CSV table of C-alpha atoms in Angstrom, one decimal:
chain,number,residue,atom,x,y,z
A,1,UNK,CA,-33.7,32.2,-50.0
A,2,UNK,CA,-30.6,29.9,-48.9
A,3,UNK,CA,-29.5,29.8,-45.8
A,4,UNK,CA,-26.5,29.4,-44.2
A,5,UNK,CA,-24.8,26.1,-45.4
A,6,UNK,CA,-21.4,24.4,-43.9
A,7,UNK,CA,-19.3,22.0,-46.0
A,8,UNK,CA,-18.4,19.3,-44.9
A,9,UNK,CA,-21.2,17.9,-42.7
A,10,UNK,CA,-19.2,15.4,-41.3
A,11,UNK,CA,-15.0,15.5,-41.3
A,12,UNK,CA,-13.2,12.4,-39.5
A,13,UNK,CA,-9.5,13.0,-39.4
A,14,UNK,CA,-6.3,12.1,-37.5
A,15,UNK,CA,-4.4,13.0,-34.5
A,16,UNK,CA,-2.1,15.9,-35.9
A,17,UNK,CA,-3.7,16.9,-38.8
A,18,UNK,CA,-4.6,20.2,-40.6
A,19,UNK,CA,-8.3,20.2,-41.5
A,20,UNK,CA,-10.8,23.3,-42.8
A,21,UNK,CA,-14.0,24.1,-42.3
A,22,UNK,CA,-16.3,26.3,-44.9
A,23,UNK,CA,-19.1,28.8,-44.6
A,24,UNK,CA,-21.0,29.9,-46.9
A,25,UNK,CA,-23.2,32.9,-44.9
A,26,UNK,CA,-26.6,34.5,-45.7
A,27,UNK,CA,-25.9,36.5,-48.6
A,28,UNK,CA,-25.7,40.5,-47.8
A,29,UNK,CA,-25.0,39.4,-44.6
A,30,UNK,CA,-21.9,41.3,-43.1
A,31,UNK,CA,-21.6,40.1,-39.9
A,32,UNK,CA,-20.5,36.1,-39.6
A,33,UNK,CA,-19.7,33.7,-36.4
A,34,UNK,CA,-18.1,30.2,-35.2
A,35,UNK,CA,-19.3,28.7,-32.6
A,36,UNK,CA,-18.1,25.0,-31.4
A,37,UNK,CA,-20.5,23.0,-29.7
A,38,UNK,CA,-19.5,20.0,-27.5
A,39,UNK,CA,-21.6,16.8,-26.4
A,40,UNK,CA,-23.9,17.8,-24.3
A,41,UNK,CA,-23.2,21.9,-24.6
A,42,UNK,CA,-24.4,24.4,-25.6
A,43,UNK,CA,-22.3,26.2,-28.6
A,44,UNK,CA,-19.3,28.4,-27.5
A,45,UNK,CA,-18.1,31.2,-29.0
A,46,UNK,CA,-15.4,31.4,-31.1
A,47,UNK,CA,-14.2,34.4,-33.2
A,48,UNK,CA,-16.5,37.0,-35.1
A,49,UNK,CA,-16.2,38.9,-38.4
A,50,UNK,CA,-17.6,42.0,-39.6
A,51,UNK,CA,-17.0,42.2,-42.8
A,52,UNK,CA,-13.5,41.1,-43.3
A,53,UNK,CA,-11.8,41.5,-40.8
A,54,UNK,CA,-12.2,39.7,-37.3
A,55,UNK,CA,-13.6,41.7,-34.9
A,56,UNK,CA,-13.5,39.4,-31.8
A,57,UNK,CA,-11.3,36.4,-31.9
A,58,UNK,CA,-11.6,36.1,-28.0
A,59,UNK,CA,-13.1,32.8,-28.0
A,60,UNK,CA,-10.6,30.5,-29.8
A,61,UNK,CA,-9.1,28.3,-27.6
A,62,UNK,CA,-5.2,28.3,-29.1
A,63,UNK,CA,-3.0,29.2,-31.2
A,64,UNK,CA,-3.7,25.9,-33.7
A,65,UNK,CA,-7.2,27.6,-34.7
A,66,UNK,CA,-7.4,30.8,-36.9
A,67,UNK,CA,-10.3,31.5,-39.2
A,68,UNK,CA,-10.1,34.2,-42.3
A,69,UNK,CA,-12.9,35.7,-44.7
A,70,UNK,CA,-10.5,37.3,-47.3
A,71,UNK,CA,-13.7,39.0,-49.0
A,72,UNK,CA,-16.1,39.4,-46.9
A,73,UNK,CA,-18.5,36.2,-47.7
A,74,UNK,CA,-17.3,32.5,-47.3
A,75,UNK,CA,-15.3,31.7,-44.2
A,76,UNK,CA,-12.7,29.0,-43.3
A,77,UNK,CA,-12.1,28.2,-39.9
A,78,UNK,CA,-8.6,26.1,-40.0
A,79,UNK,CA,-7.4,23.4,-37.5
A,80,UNK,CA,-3.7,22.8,-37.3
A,81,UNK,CA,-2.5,19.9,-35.9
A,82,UNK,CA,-6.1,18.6,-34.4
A,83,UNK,CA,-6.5,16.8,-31.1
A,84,UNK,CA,-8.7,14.2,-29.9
A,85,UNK,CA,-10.2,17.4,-27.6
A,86,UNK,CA,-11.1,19.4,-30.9
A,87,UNK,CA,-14.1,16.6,-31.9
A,88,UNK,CA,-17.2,19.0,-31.6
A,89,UNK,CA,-19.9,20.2,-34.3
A,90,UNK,CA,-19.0,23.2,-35.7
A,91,UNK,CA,-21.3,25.4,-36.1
A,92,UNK,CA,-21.4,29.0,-38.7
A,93,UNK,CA,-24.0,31.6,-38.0
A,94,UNK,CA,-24.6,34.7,-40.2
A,95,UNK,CA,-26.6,38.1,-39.3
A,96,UNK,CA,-27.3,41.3,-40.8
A,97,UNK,CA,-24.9,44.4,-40.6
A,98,UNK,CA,-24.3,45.1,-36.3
A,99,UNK,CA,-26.2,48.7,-35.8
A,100,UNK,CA,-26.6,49.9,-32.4
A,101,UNK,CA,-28.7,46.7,-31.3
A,102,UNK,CA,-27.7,42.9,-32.0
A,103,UNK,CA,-29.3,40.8,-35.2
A,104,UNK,CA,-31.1,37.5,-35.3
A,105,UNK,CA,-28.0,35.3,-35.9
A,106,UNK,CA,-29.2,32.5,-38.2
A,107,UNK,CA,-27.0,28.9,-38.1
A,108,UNK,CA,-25.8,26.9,-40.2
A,109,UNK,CA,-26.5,22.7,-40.0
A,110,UNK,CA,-22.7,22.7,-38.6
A,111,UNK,CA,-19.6,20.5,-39.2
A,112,UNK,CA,-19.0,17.0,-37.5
A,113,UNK,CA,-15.8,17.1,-36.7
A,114,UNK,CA,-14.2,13.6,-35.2
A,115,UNK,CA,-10.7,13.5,-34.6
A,116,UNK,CA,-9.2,9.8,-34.4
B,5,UNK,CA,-17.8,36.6,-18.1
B,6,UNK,CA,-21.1,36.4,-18.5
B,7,UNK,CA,-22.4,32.5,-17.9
B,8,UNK,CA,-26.1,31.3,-18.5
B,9,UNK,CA,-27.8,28.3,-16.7
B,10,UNK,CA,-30.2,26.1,-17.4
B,11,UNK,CA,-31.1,24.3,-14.6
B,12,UNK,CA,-33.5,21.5,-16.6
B,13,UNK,CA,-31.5,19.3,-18.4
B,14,UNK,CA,-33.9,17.0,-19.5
B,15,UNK,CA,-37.8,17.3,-19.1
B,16,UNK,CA,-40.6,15.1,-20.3
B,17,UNK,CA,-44.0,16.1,-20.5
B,18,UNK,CA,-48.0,14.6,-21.9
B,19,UNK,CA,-49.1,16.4,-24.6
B,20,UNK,CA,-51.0,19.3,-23.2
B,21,UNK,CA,-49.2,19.7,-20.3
B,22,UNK,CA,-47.5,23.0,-19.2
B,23,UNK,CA,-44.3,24.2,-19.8
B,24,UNK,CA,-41.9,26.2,-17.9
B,25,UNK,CA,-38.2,25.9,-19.0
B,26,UNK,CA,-35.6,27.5,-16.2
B,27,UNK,CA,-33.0,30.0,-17.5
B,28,UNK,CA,-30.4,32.5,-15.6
B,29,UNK,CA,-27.5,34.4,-16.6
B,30,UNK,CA,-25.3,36.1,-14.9
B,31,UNK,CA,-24.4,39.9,-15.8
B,32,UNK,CA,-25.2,43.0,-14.4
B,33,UNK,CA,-25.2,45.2,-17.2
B,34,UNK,CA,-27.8,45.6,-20.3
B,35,UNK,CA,-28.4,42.3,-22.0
B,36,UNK,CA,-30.3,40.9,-25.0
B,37,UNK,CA,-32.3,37.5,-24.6
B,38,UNK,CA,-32.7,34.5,-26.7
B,39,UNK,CA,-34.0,31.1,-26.6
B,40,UNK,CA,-33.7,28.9,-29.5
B,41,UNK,CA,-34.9,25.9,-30.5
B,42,UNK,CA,-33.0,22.5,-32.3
B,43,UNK,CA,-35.6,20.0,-33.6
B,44,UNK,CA,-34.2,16.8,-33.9
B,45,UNK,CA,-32.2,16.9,-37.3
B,46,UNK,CA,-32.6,20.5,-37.7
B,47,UNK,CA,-30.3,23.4,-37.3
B,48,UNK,CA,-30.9,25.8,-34.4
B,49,UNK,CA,-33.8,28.5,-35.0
B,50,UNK,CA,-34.6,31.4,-33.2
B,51,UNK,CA,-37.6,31.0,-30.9
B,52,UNK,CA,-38.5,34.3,-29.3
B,53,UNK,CA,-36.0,37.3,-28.5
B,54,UNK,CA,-35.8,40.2,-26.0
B,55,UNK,CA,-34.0,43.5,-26.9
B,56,UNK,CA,-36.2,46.3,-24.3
B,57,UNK,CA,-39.4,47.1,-23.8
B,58,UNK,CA,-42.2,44.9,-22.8
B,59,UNK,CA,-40.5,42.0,-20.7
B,60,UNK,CA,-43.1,39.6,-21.9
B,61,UNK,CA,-42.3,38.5,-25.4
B,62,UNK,CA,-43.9,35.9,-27.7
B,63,UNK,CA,-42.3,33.8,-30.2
B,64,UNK,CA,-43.7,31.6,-32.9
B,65,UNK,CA,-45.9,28.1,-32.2
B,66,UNK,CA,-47.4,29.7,-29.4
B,67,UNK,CA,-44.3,30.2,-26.7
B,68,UNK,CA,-43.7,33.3,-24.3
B,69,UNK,CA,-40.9,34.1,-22.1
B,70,UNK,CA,-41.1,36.4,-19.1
B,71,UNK,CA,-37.1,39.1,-18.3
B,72,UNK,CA,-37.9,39.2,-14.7
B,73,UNK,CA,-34.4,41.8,-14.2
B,74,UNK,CA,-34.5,41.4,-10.6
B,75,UNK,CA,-33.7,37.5,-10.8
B,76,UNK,CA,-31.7,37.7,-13.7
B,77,UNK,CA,-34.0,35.2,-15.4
B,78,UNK,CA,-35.8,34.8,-18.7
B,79,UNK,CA,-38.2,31.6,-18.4
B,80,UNK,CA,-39.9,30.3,-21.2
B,81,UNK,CA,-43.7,28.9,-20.8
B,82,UNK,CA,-45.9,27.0,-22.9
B,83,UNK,CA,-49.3,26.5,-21.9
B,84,UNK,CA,-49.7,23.3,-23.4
B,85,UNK,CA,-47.4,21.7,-25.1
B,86,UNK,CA,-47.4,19.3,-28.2
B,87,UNK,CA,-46.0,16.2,-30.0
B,88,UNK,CA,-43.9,18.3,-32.0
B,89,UNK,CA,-42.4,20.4,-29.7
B,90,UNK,CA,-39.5,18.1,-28.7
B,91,UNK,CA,-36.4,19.4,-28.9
B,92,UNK,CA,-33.5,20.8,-27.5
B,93,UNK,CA,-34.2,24.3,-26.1
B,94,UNK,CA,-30.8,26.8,-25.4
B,95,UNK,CA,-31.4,30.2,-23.9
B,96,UNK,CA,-28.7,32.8,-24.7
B,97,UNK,CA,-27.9,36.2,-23.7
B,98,UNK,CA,-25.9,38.7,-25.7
B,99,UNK,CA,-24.0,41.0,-22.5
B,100,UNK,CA,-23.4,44.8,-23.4
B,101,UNK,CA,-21.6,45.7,-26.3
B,102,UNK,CA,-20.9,42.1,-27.2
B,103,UNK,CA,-21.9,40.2,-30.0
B,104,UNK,CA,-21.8,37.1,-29.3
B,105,UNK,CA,-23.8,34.5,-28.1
B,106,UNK,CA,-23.5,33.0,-24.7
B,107,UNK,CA,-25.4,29.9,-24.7
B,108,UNK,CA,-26.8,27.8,-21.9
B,109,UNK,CA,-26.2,24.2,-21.5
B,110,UNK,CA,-29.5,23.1,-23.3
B,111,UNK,CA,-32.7,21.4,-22.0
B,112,UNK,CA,-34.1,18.1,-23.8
B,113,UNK,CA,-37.8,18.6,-23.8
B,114,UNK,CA,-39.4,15.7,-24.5
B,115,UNK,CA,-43.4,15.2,-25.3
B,116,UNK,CA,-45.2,11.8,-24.9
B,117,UNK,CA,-48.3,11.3,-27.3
């Protein structure tokens, strides 16, 4: 079946612009993440849905980054006002509905973001 | 907060050679293990995991990772490794109730014909 899938690949913008990032998630999969991932990093937690609502949002790093899943699929993590700091892959990972044990989270190819 | 370290950031090995990739995390509660793998082009895959039980797991192409609780470690080995196994290599943890990945910083594993 498909897997998780990120749109756009690749996203150059400027200084002080308002960009979106999509995420199409495993289907039937309830539980969805961002994660941001630096040069030479490992990825970093951002915020995490279950379902549609966000059910840890401790990992965005400001006010200028929220993220929504109005029906509980396809997410949008939105950048306002993007800094030269923000350039990073950005990466989507889906699992399974959250029981009493964690889920195999599977990723995305991520997002390219470069801001000029 | 919970923090994971990879001591390893780059390793090169002959094919054939032994592996043993370095990984710590800091927590004192329960945790849940990962490493995963990023082939060059590739998004990350899941190698091998560790929820309880048996602290010797085995993942897929022949890899093995040893919870040693005392040290707060979670190595993975490779008896001997091949062309195709280089990649990037990120061990996570998952701390208590969390569910999240923490990720380590990565180790570059990189296998000479």
């Amino acid at each position: 079946g498909a897997g998780v899938s990120q749109t756009p690949s690749n996203k150059v913008t400027e200084k002080g612009k308002y960009v979106e990032l999509r995420c199409d998630p495993i289907s039937g999969h309830t539980a969805l993440y961002w994660y941001r991932q630096s040069l030479g990093q490992g990825p970093e937690f951002l915020i995490y849905f279950q379902g549609t609502g966000a059910a840890d949002d401790s990992g965005l790093p400001n006010d200028r980054f929220f993220a929504v899943r109005p029906e509980g699929s396809v997410s949008t993590l939105k950048i306002q006002r993007t800094e030269r700091g923000d350039s990073a892959v950005y990466l989507c990972a889906s699992s399974q509905g959250s029981g009493g044990t964690p889920n195999e989270q599977f990723f995305g190819p991520g997002t390219r973001l470069t801001v000029l | 907060a919970q923090s994971v370290s990879q001591h390893n950031h780059h390793v090169i090995l002959s094919e054939a050679a032994s592996l043993e990739l370095g990984c710590n995390y800091s927590y004192g509660g329960t945790v849940n293990l990962f490493w995963y793998v990023q082939y060059p082009g590739q998004h990350l895959q899941l190698l091998l995991k560790y929820f309880s039980g048996d602290p010797l797991v085995k993942g897929i192409k022949g890899f093995e990772a040893e919870f040693i609780k005392s040290k707060f470690s979670f190595n993975l080995r490779k008896p001997s490794v091949q062309w195709s196994d280089t990649a990037e290599y990120f061990c996570a943890v998952i701390a208590g109730s969390a569910r999240q990945l923490t990720f380590g910083s990565g180790t570059q594993l990189t296998v000479l014909p």
